[in-house]
Amino acid sequence: MRASVISAVLLFAVLTIVFSSAGWLSGFFQTLYDISNALPGDINTAEEADVQRVENKWKSGKTAVLLFFDKAEIDSIDKAVNDLVSAYSGRDGEKYKAARNDLIYEIKQVSDMIKIKAENIF
């Protein structure tokens, strides 16, 4: 009987960790998407604080996200964030717009992996 109780407690603990992690990841990427999507498409109307907000949000959660995803997927978002900051710093409008769009795309790709769908399970 003791083994059954211990097994049930361990199962409950693992399920709690899995579902709470999925919830945190979903919220993190939704917030990152919202911040990135709110960036103006034109560099002339974009502000440094907005670009910094995206970079800071990504840096604040990157280490935790690395625990749950393949490094290659995270590197794609990291590159997109760095390209966005670089394009803004260089005041290159075309690169800024492309980097913004790439970042939004990469966030959508990773966010889609969190969802419970048949293609994500098999």
mmCIF file of N, CA and C in Angstrom:
data_model
loop_
_atom_site.group_PDB
_atom_site.id
_atom_site.type_symbol
_atom_site.label_atom_id
_atom_site.label_comp_id
_atom_site.label_asym_id
_atom_site.label_seq_id
_atom_site.Cartn_x
_atom_site.Cartn_y
_atom_site.Cartn_z
ATOM 1 N N MET A 1 0.815 -1.196 0.000
ATOM 2 C CA MET A 1 0.000 0.000 0.000
ATOM 3 C C MET A 1 0.862 1.265 0.000
ATOM 4 N N ARG A 2 1.964 1.223 0.734
ATOM 5 C CA ARG A 2 2.852 2.369 0.808
ATOM 6 C C ARG A 2 3.414 2.706 -0.577
ATOM 7 N N ALA A 3 3.778 1.690 -1.350
ATOM 8 C CA ALA A 3 4.329 1.900 -2.689
ATOM 9 C C ALA A 3 3.297 2.557 -3.606
ATOM 10 N N SER A 4 2.055 2.195 -3.471
ATOM 11 C CA SER A 4 0.991 2.789 -4.298
ATOM 12 C C SER A 4 0.818 4.275 -3.975
ATOM 13 N N VAL A 5 0.859 4.604 -2.720
ATOM 14 C CA VAL A 5 0.717 6.004 -2.315
ATOM 15 C C VAL A 5 1.903 6.822 -2.808
ATOM 16 N N ILE A 6 3.094 6.271 -2.641
ATOM 17 C CA ILE A 6 4.296 6.974 -3.105
ATOM 18 C C ILE A 6 4.248 7.153 -4.621
ATOM 19 N N SER A 7 3.824 6.141 -5.350
ATOM 20 C CA SER A 7 3.709 6.233 -6.812
ATOM 21 C C SER A 7 2.690 7.286 -7.219
ATOM 22 N N ALA A 8 1.562 7.315 -6.528
ATOM 23 C CA ALA A 8 0.526 8.301 -6.847
ATOM 24 C C ALA A 8 1.023 9.725 -6.578
ATOM 25 N N VAL A 9 1.738 9.912 -5.494
ATOM 26 C CA VAL A 9 2.277 11.239 -5.165
ATOM 27 C C VAL A 9 3.301 11.669 -6.216
ATOM 28 N N LEU A 10 4.160 10.757 -6.607
ATOM 29 C CA LEU A 10 5.161 11.079 -7.637
ATOM 30 C C LEU A 10 4.494 11.395 -8.979
ATOM 31 N N LEU A 11 3.484 10.619 -9.348
ATOM 32 C CA LEU A 11 2.759 10.884 -10.590
ATOM 33 C C LEU A 11 2.105 12.255 -10.541
ATOM 34 N N PHE A 12 1.477 12.569 -9.428
ATOM 35 C CA PHE A 12 0.844 13.878 -9.267
ATOM 36 C C PHE A 12 1.877 15.002 -9.365
ATOM 37 N N ALA A 13 3.036 14.818 -8.763
ATOM 38 C CA ALA A 13 4.089 15.842 -8.801
ATOM 39 C C ALA A 13 4.590 16.050 -10.230
ATOM 40 N N VAL A 14 4.806 14.965 -10.956
ATOM 41 C CA VAL A 14 5.288 15.079 -12.338
ATOM 42 C C VAL A 14 4.242 15.765 -13.211
ATOM 43 N N LEU A 15 2.988 15.371 -13.091
ATOM 44 C CA LEU A 15 1.926 15.998 -13.886
ATOM 45 C C LEU A 15 1.786 17.480 -13.559
ATOM 46 N N THR A 16 1.925 17.830 -12.307
ATOM 47 C CA THR A 16 1.854 19.236 -11.903
ATOM 48 C C THR A 16 2.984 20.040 -12.542
ATOM 49 N N ILE A 17 4.171 19.494 -12.519
ATOM 50 C CA ILE A 17 5.315 20.179 -13.117
ATOM 51 C C ILE A 17 5.133 20.329 -14.624
ATOM 52 N N VAL A 18 4.685 19.276 -15.289
ATOM 53 C CA VAL A 18 4.501 19.325 -16.747
ATOM 54 C C VAL A 18 3.465 20.375 -17.127
ATOM 55 N N PHE A 19 2.308 20.356 -16.483
ATOM 56 C CA PHE A 19 1.256 21.291 -16.856
ATOM 57 C C PHE A 19 1.567 22.730 -16.440
ATOM 58 N N SER A 20 2.215 22.913 -15.316
ATOM 59 C CA SER A 20 2.569 24.278 -14.928
ATOM 60 C C SER A 20 3.660 24.837 -15.845
ATOM 61 N N SER A 21 4.580 23.991 -16.276
ATOM 62 C CA SER A 21 5.619 24.430 -17.221
ATOM 63 C C SER A 21 5.006 24.804 -18.563
ATOM 64 N N ALA A 22 4.078 23.998 -19.024
ATOM 65 C CA ALA A 22 3.406 24.305 -20.295
ATOM 66 C C ALA A 22 2.634 25.616 -20.188
ATOM 67 N N GLY A 23 2.010 25.842 -19.056
ATOM 68 C CA GLY A 23 1.288 27.098 -18.849
ATOM 69 C C GLY A 23 2.216 28.295 -18.812
ATOM 70 N N TRP A 24 3.337 28.158 -18.122
ATOM 71 C CA TRP A 24 4.300 29.254 -18.076
ATOM 72 C C TRP A 24 4.859 29.548 -19.466
ATOM 73 N N LEU A 25 5.239 28.490 -20.190
ATOM 74 C CA LEU A 25 5.782 28.680 -21.536
ATOM 75 C C LEU A 25 4.773 29.360 -22.447
ATOM 76 N N SER A 26 3.539 28.917 -22.371
ATOM 77 C CA SER A 26 2.493 29.510 -23.200
ATOM 78 C C SER A 26 2.330 30.996 -22.884
ATOM 79 N N GLY A 27 2.292 31.335 -21.616
ATOM 80 C CA GLY A 27 2.170 32.737 -21.221
ATOM 81 C C GLY A 27 3.376 33.570 -21.617
ATOM 82 N N PHE A 28 4.567 32.993 -21.460
ATOM 83 C CA PHE A 28 5.794 33.705 -21.817
ATOM 84 C C PHE A 28 5.817 34.029 -23.306
ATOM 85 N N PHE A 29 5.534 33.023 -24.134
ATOM 86 C CA PHE A 29 5.580 33.259 -25.576
ATOM 87 C C PHE A 29 4.436 34.143 -26.052
ATOM 88 N N GLN A 30 3.279 34.088 -25.387
ATOM 89 C CA GLN A 30 2.180 34.981 -25.752
ATOM 90 C C GLN A 30 2.562 36.432 -25.450
ATOM 91 N N THR A 31 3.181 36.654 -24.310
ATOM 92 C CA THR A 31 3.624 38.010 -23.955
ATOM 93 C C THR A 31 4.703 38.495 -24.915
ATOM 94 N N LEU A 32 5.661 37.626 -25.227
ATOM 95 C CA LEU A 32 6.721 37.990 -26.168
ATOM 96 C C LEU A 32 6.139 38.296 -27.549
ATOM 97 N N TYR A 33 5.163 37.500 -27.967
ATOM 98 C CA TYR A 33 4.493 37.740 -29.252
ATOM 99 C C TYR A 33 3.760 39.083 -29.228
ATOM 100 N N ASP A 34 3.034 39.348 -28.158
ATOM 101 C CA ASP A 34 2.282 40.607 -28.067
ATOM 102 C C ASP A 34 3.206 41.822 -28.127
ATOM 103 N N ILE A 35 4.318 41.745 -27.406
ATOM 104 C CA ILE A 35 5.273 42.854 -27.402
ATOM 105 C C ILE A 35 5.892 43.030 -28.793
ATOM 106 N N SER A 36 6.255 41.924 -29.422
ATOM 107 C CA SER A 36 6.879 41.978 -30.755
ATOM 108 C C SER A 36 5.892 42.450 -31.806
ATOM 109 N N ASN A 37 4.676 41.976 -31.720
ATOM 110 C CA ASN A 37 3.653 42.353 -32.697
ATOM 111 C C ASN A 37 3.261 43.821 -32.549
ATOM 112 N N ALA A 38 3.433 44.376 -31.348
ATOM 113 C CA ALA A 38 3.106 45.784 -31.120
ATOM 114 C C ALA A 38 4.177 46.733 -31.661
ATOM 115 N N LEU A 39 5.339 46.186 -32.021
ATOM 116 C CA LEU A 39 6.382 47.034 -32.604
ATOM 117 C C LEU A 39 5.884 47.621 -33.922
ATOM 118 N N PRO A 40 6.119 48.895 -34.145
ATOM 119 C CA PRO A 40 5.725 49.486 -35.429
ATOM 120 C C PRO A 40 6.506 48.844 -36.578
ATOM 121 N N GLY A 41 5.865 48.724 -37.724
ATOM 122 C CA GLY A 41 6.524 48.145 -38.890
ATOM 123 C C GLY A 41 7.539 49.083 -39.519
ATOM 124 N N ASP A 42 7.426 50.352 -39.227
ATOM 125 C CA ASP A 42 8.325 51.366 -39.777
ATOM 126 C C ASP A 42 9.325 51.792 -38.707
ATOM 127 N N ILE A 43 10.577 51.787 -39.070
ATOM 128 C CA ILE A 43 11.635 52.131 -38.104
ATOM 129 C C ILE A 43 11.532 53.578 -37.637
ATOM 130 N N ASN A 44 10.964 54.432 -38.449
ATOM 131 C CA ASN A 44 10.860 55.849 -38.083
ATOM 132 C C ASN A 44 9.877 56.088 -36.946
ATOM 133 N N THR A 45 8.916 55.195 -36.781
ATOM 134 C CA THR A 45 7.950 55.345 -35.692
ATOM 135 C C THR A 45 8.284 54.444 -34.502
ATOM 136 N N ALA A 46 9.260 53.575 -34.677
ATOM 137 C CA ALA A 46 9.669 52.685 -33.577
ATOM 138 C C ALA A 46 10.515 53.454 -32.578
ATOM 139 N N GLU A 47 10.397 53.065 -31.321
ATOM 140 C CA GLU A 47 11.176 53.704 -30.271
ATOM 141 C C GLU A 47 12.131 52.692 -29.670
ATOM 142 N N GLU A 48 13.250 53.195 -29.183
ATOM 143 C CA GLU A 48 14.262 52.321 -28.602
ATOM 144 C C GLU A 48 13.715 51.540 -27.408
ATOM 145 N N ALA A 49 12.850 52.157 -26.634
ATOM 146 C CA ALA A 49 12.281 51.489 -25.461
ATOM 147 C C ALA A 49 11.474 50.260 -25.857
ATOM 148 N N ASP A 50 10.784 50.329 -27.003
ATOM 149 C CA ASP A 50 10.002 49.191 -27.471
ATOM 150 C C ASP A 50 10.902 48.028 -27.875
ATOM 151 N N VAL A 51 11.973 48.349 -28.576
ATOM 152 C CA VAL A 51 12.926 47.318 -29.000
ATOM 153 C C VAL A 51 13.617 46.728 -27.772
ATOM 154 N N GLN A 52 13.964 47.571 -26.819
ATOM 155 C CA GLN A 52 14.590 47.099 -25.584
ATOM 156 C C GLN A 52 13.646 46.203 -24.784
ATOM 157 N N ARG A 53 12.361 46.504 -24.828
ATOM 158 C CA ARG A 53 11.382 45.698 -24.100
ATOM 159 C C ARG A 53 11.353 44.272 -24.658
ATOM 160 N N VAL A 54 11.421 44.154 -25.975
ATOM 161 C CA VAL A 54 11.466 42.819 -26.602
ATOM 162 C C VAL A 54 12.735 42.093 -26.188
ATOM 163 N N GLU A 55 13.862 42.780 -26.285
ATOM 164 C CA GLU A 55 15.139 42.155 -25.941
ATOM 165 C C GLU A 55 15.180 41.745 -24.465
ATOM 166 N N ASN A 56 14.707 42.598 -23.580
ATOM 167 C CA ASN A 56 14.726 42.286 -22.150
ATOM 168 C C ASN A 56 13.794 41.129 -21.808
ATOM 169 N N LYS A 57 12.618 41.098 -22.439
ATOM 170 C CA LYS A 57 11.683 40.002 -22.187
ATOM 171 C C LYS A 57 12.308 38.677 -22.622
ATOM 172 N N TRP A 58 12.933 38.668 -23.785
ATOM 173 C CA TRP A 58 13.555 37.446 -24.280
ATOM 174 C C TRP A 58 14.692 37.003 -23.360
ATOM 175 N N LYS A 59 15.539 37.940 -22.971
ATOM 176 C CA LYS A 59 16.670 37.593 -22.103
ATOM 177 C C LYS A 59 16.205 37.093 -20.738
ATOM 178 N N SER A 60 15.090 37.613 -20.253
ATOM 179 C CA SER A 60 14.609 37.208 -18.931
ATOM 180 C C SER A 60 14.105 35.768 -18.900
ATOM 181 N N GLY A 61 13.649 35.254 -20.033
ATOM 182 C CA GLY A 61 13.102 33.897 -20.039
ATOM 183 C C GLY A 61 13.885 32.887 -20.847
ATOM 184 N N LYS A 62 14.932 33.323 -21.505
ATOM 185 C CA LYS A 62 15.675 32.436 -22.406
ATOM 186 C C LYS A 62 16.244 31.216 -21.693
ATOM 187 N N THR A 63 16.826 31.393 -20.533
ATOM 188 C CA THR A 63 17.434 30.275 -19.811
ATOM 189 C C THR A 63 16.389 29.225 -19.451
ATOM 190 N N ALA A 64 15.235 29.653 -18.979
ATOM 191 C CA ALA A 64 14.169 28.706 -18.633
ATOM 192 C C ALA A 64 13.626 28.011 -19.872
ATOM 193 N N VAL A 65 13.509 28.744 -20.964
ATOM 194 C CA VAL A 65 12.988 28.164 -22.201
ATOM 195 C C VAL A 65 13.944 27.098 -22.741
ATOM 196 N N LEU A 66 15.241 27.299 -22.535
ATOM 197 C CA LEU A 66 16.229 26.318 -22.996
ATOM 198 C C LEU A 66 16.048 24.947 -22.349
ATOM 199 N N LEU A 67 15.422 24.899 -21.192
ATOM 200 C CA LEU A 67 15.173 23.622 -20.533
ATOM 201 C C LEU A 67 14.130 22.780 -21.263
ATOM 202 N N PHE A 68 13.278 23.429 -22.039
ATOM 203 C CA PHE A 68 12.139 22.736 -22.644
ATOM 204 C C PHE A 68 12.220 22.574 -24.156
ATOM 205 N N PHE A 69 13.093 23.313 -24.820
ATOM 206 C CA PHE A 69 13.162 23.265 -26.271
ATOM 207 C C PHE A 69 14.564 22.934 -26.737
ATOM 208 N N ASP A 70 14.638 22.495 -27.981
ATOM 209 C CA ASP A 70 15.919 22.234 -28.622
ATOM 210 C C ASP A 70 16.655 23.558 -28.817
ATOM 211 N N LYS A 71 17.958 23.514 -28.666
ATOM 212 C CA LYS A 71 18.764 24.731 -28.765
ATOM 213 C C LYS A 71 18.643 25.395 -30.136
ATOM 214 N N ALA A 72 18.477 24.611 -31.188
ATOM 215 C CA ALA A 72 18.359 25.183 -32.537
ATOM 216 C C ALA A 72 17.123 26.072 -32.657
ATOM 217 N N GLU A 73 16.028 25.658 -32.047
ATOM 218 C CA GLU A 73 14.807 26.463 -32.103
ATOM 219 C C GLU A 73 14.967 27.770 -31.325
ATOM 220 N N ILE A 74 15.646 27.686 -30.210
ATOM 221 C CA ILE A 74 15.868 28.873 -29.397
ATOM 222 C C ILE A 74 16.872 29.801 -30.078
ATOM 223 N N ASP A 75 17.862 29.233 -30.747
ATOM 224 C CA ASP A 75 18.832 30.048 -31.482
ATOM 225 C C ASP A 75 18.159 30.862 -32.577
ATOM 226 N N SER A 76 17.095 30.322 -33.171
ATOM 227 C CA SER A 76 16.368 31.063 -34.208
ATOM 228 C C SER A 76 15.730 32.324 -33.631
ATOM 229 N N ILE A 77 15.137 32.202 -32.460
ATOM 230 C CA ILE A 77 14.540 33.375 -31.823
ATOM 231 C C ILE A 77 15.639 34.334 -31.373
ATOM 232 N N ASP A 78 16.712 33.788 -30.824
ATOM 233 C CA ASP A 78 17.833 34.609 -30.375
ATOM 234 C C ASP A 78 18.407 35.426 -31.528
ATOM 235 N N LYS A 79 18.575 34.790 -32.670
ATOM 236 C CA LYS A 79 19.086 35.474 -33.864
ATOM 237 C C LYS A 79 18.121 36.565 -34.321
ATOM 238 N N ALA A 80 16.827 36.257 -34.312
ATOM 239 C CA ALA A 80 15.836 37.247 -34.735
ATOM 240 C C ALA A 80 15.836 38.464 -33.803
ATOM 241 N N VAL A 81 15.960 38.234 -32.501
ATOM 242 C CA VAL A 81 16.016 39.352 -31.546
ATOM 243 C C VAL A 81 17.280 40.174 -31.779
ATOM 244 N N ASN A 82 18.407 39.493 -31.945
ATOM 245 C CA ASN A 82 19.664 40.208 -32.193
ATOM 246 C C ASN A 82 19.621 40.987 -33.504
ATOM 247 N N ASP A 83 19.023 40.401 -34.542
ATOM 248 C CA ASP A 83 18.882 41.108 -35.823
ATOM 249 C C ASP A 83 18.002 42.345 -35.678
ATOM 250 N N LEU A 84 16.941 42.228 -34.878
ATOM 251 C CA LEU A 84 16.043 43.359 -34.655
ATOM 252 C C LEU A 84 16.773 44.499 -33.956
ATOM 253 N N VAL A 85 17.495 44.177 -32.908
ATOM 254 C CA VAL A 85 18.241 45.203 -32.156
ATOM 255 C C VAL A 85 19.320 45.820 -33.042
ATOM 256 N N SER A 86 19.992 44.995 -33.796
ATOM 257 C CA SER A 86 21.058 45.461 -34.676
ATOM 258 C C SER A 86 20.518 46.377 -35.778
ATOM 259 N N ALA A 87 19.409 45.976 -36.373
ATOM 260 C CA ALA A 87 18.814 46.785 -37.438
ATOM 261 C C ALA A 87 18.318 48.117 -36.893
ATOM 262 N N TYR A 88 17.750 48.087 -35.695
ATOM 263 C CA TYR A 88 17.284 49.342 -35.097
ATOM 264 C C TYR A 88 18.465 50.257 -34.782
ATOM 265 N N SER A 89 19.518 49.683 -34.224
ATOM 266 C CA SER A 89 20.706 50.480 -33.881
ATOM 267 C C SER A 89 21.341 51.080 -35.123
ATOM 268 N N GLY A 90 21.330 50.331 -36.221
ATOM 269 C CA GLY A 90 21.898 50.816 -37.481
ATOM 270 C C GLY A 90 20.945 51.671 -38.282
ATOM 271 N N ARG A 91 19.709 51.821 -37.770
ATOM 272 C CA ARG A 91 18.676 52.625 -38.451
ATOM 273 C C ARG A 91 18.435 52.154 -39.883
ATOM 274 N N ASP A 92 18.478 50.833 -40.086
ATOM 275 C CA ASP A 92 18.217 50.242 -41.401
ATOM 276 C C ASP A 92 16.760 49.784 -41.450
ATOM 277 N N GLY A 93 15.932 50.531 -42.146
ATOM 278 C CA GLY A 93 14.494 50.282 -42.173
ATOM 279 C C GLY A 93 14.101 48.941 -42.757
ATOM 280 N N GLU A 94 14.758 48.544 -43.845
ATOM 281 C CA GLU A 94 14.415 47.270 -44.484
ATOM 282 C C GLU A 94 14.804 46.085 -43.600
ATOM 283 N N LYS A 95 15.991 46.140 -43.024
ATOM 284 C CA LYS A 95 16.428 45.059 -42.137
ATOM 285 C C LYS A 95 15.578 45.016 -40.868
ATOM 286 N N TYR A 96 15.190 46.175 -40.373
ATOM 287 C CA TYR A 96 14.337 46.235 -39.186
ATOM 288 C C TYR A 96 13.008 45.543 -39.452
ATOM 289 N N LYS A 97 12.390 45.885 -40.572
ATOM 290 C CA LYS A 97 11.089 45.297 -40.903
ATOM 291 C C LYS A 97 11.214 43.778 -41.090
ATOM 292 N N ALA A 98 12.270 43.351 -41.772
ATOM 293 C CA ALA A 98 12.493 41.913 -41.983
ATOM 294 C C ALA A 98 12.758 41.201 -40.649
ATOM 295 N N ALA A 99 13.545 41.816 -39.785
ATOM 296 C CA ALA A 99 13.857 41.213 -38.487
ATOM 297 C C ALA A 99 12.608 41.126 -37.617
ATOM 298 N N ARG A 100 11.780 42.157 -37.648
ATOM 299 C CA ARG A 100 10.529 42.144 -36.888
ATOM 300 C C ARG A 100 9.636 41.006 -37.361
ATOM 301 N N ASN A 101 9.498 40.873 -38.672
ATOM 302 C CA ASN A 101 8.663 39.804 -39.236
ATOM 303 C C ASN A 101 9.240 38.425 -38.928
ATOM 304 N N ASP A 102 10.556 38.286 -39.011
ATOM 305 C CA ASP A 102 11.202 37.006 -38.682
ATOM 306 C C ASP A 102 10.975 36.638 -37.221
ATOM 307 N N LEU A 103 11.090 37.619 -36.336
ATOM 308 C CA LEU A 103 10.893 37.369 -34.914
ATOM 309 C C LEU A 103 9.466 36.900 -34.645
ATOM 310 N N ILE A 104 8.507 37.564 -35.220
ATOM 311 C CA ILE A 104 7.107 37.175 -35.033
ATOM 312 C C ILE A 104 6.875 35.760 -35.561
ATOM 313 N N TYR A 105 7.462 35.447 -36.714
ATOM 314 C CA TYR A 105 7.329 34.102 -37.284
ATOM 315 C C TYR A 105 7.941 33.046 -36.362
ATOM 316 N N GLU A 106 9.135 33.287 -35.867
ATOM 317 C CA GLU A 106 9.815 32.316 -35.006
ATOM 318 C C GLU A 106 9.054 32.103 -33.702
ATOM 319 N N ILE A 107 8.510 33.165 -33.150
ATOM 320 C CA ILE A 107 7.721 33.032 -31.921
ATOM 321 C C ILE A 107 6.477 32.191 -32.183
ATOM 322 N N LYS A 108 5.819 32.420 -33.307
ATOM 323 C CA LYS A 108 4.636 31.627 -33.658
ATOM 324 C C LYS A 108 4.997 30.151 -33.819
ATOM 325 N N GLN A 109 6.149 29.880 -34.434
ATOM 326 C CA GLN A 109 6.576 28.489 -34.634
ATOM 327 C C GLN A 109 6.779 27.781 -33.298
ATOM 328 N N VAL A 110 7.489 28.415 -32.390
ATOM 329 C CA VAL A 110 7.754 27.789 -31.095
ATOM 330 C C VAL A 110 6.467 27.702 -30.276
ATOM 331 N N SER A 111 5.635 28.720 -30.341
ATOM 332 C CA SER A 111 4.362 28.690 -29.611
ATOM 333 C C SER A 111 3.475 27.556 -30.100
ATOM 334 N N ASP A 112 3.537 27.293 -31.386
ATOM 335 C CA ASP A 112 2.735 26.213 -31.967
ATOM 336 C C ASP A 112 3.177 24.845 -31.442
ATOM 337 N N MET A 113 4.451 24.714 -31.088
ATOM 338 C CA MET A 113 4.969 23.441 -30.567
ATOM 339 C C MET A 113 4.439 23.137 -29.173
ATOM 340 N N ILE A 114 4.009 24.134 -28.449
ATOM 341 C CA ILE A 114 3.505 23.948 -27.090
ATOM 342 C C ILE A 114 2.091 23.370 -27.105
ATOM 343 N N LYS A 115 1.333 23.697 -28.135
ATOM 344 C CA LYS A 115 -0.067 23.284 -28.196
ATOM 345 C C LYS A 115 -0.190 21.767 -28.278
ATOM 346 N N ILE A 116 -1.241 21.261 -27.669
ATOM 347 C CA ILE A 116 -1.484 19.822 -27.702
ATOM 348 C C ILE A 116 -2.227 19.490 -28.990
ATOM 349 N N LYS A 117 -1.468 18.982 -29.953
ATOM 350 C CA LYS A 117 -2.014 18.597 -31.252
ATOM 351 C C LYS A 117 -1.362 17.276 -31.643
ATOM 352 N N ALA A 118 -2.021 16.556 -32.521
ATOM 353 C CA ALA A 118 -1.505 15.249 -32.944
ATOM 354 C C ALA A 118 -0.119 15.378 -33.567
ATOM 355 N N GLU A 119 0.092 16.394 -34.369
ATOM 356 C CA GLU A 119 1.385 16.559 -35.039
ATOM 357 C C GLU A 119 2.511 16.849 -34.058
ATOM 358 N N ASN A 120 2.205 17.410 -32.899
ATOM 359 C CA ASN A 120 3.212 17.682 -31.883
ATOM 360 C C ASN A 120 3.510 16.459 -31.015
ATOM 361 N N ILE A 121 2.571 15.527 -30.983
ATOM 362 C CA ILE A 121 2.733 14.340 -30.152
ATOM 363 C C ILE A 121 3.479 13.231 -30.894
ATOM 364 N N PHE A 122 3.137 13.049 -32.155
ATOM 365 C CA PHE A 122 3.745 11.942 -32.917
ATOM 366 C C PHE A 122 4.941 12.355 -33.702
#
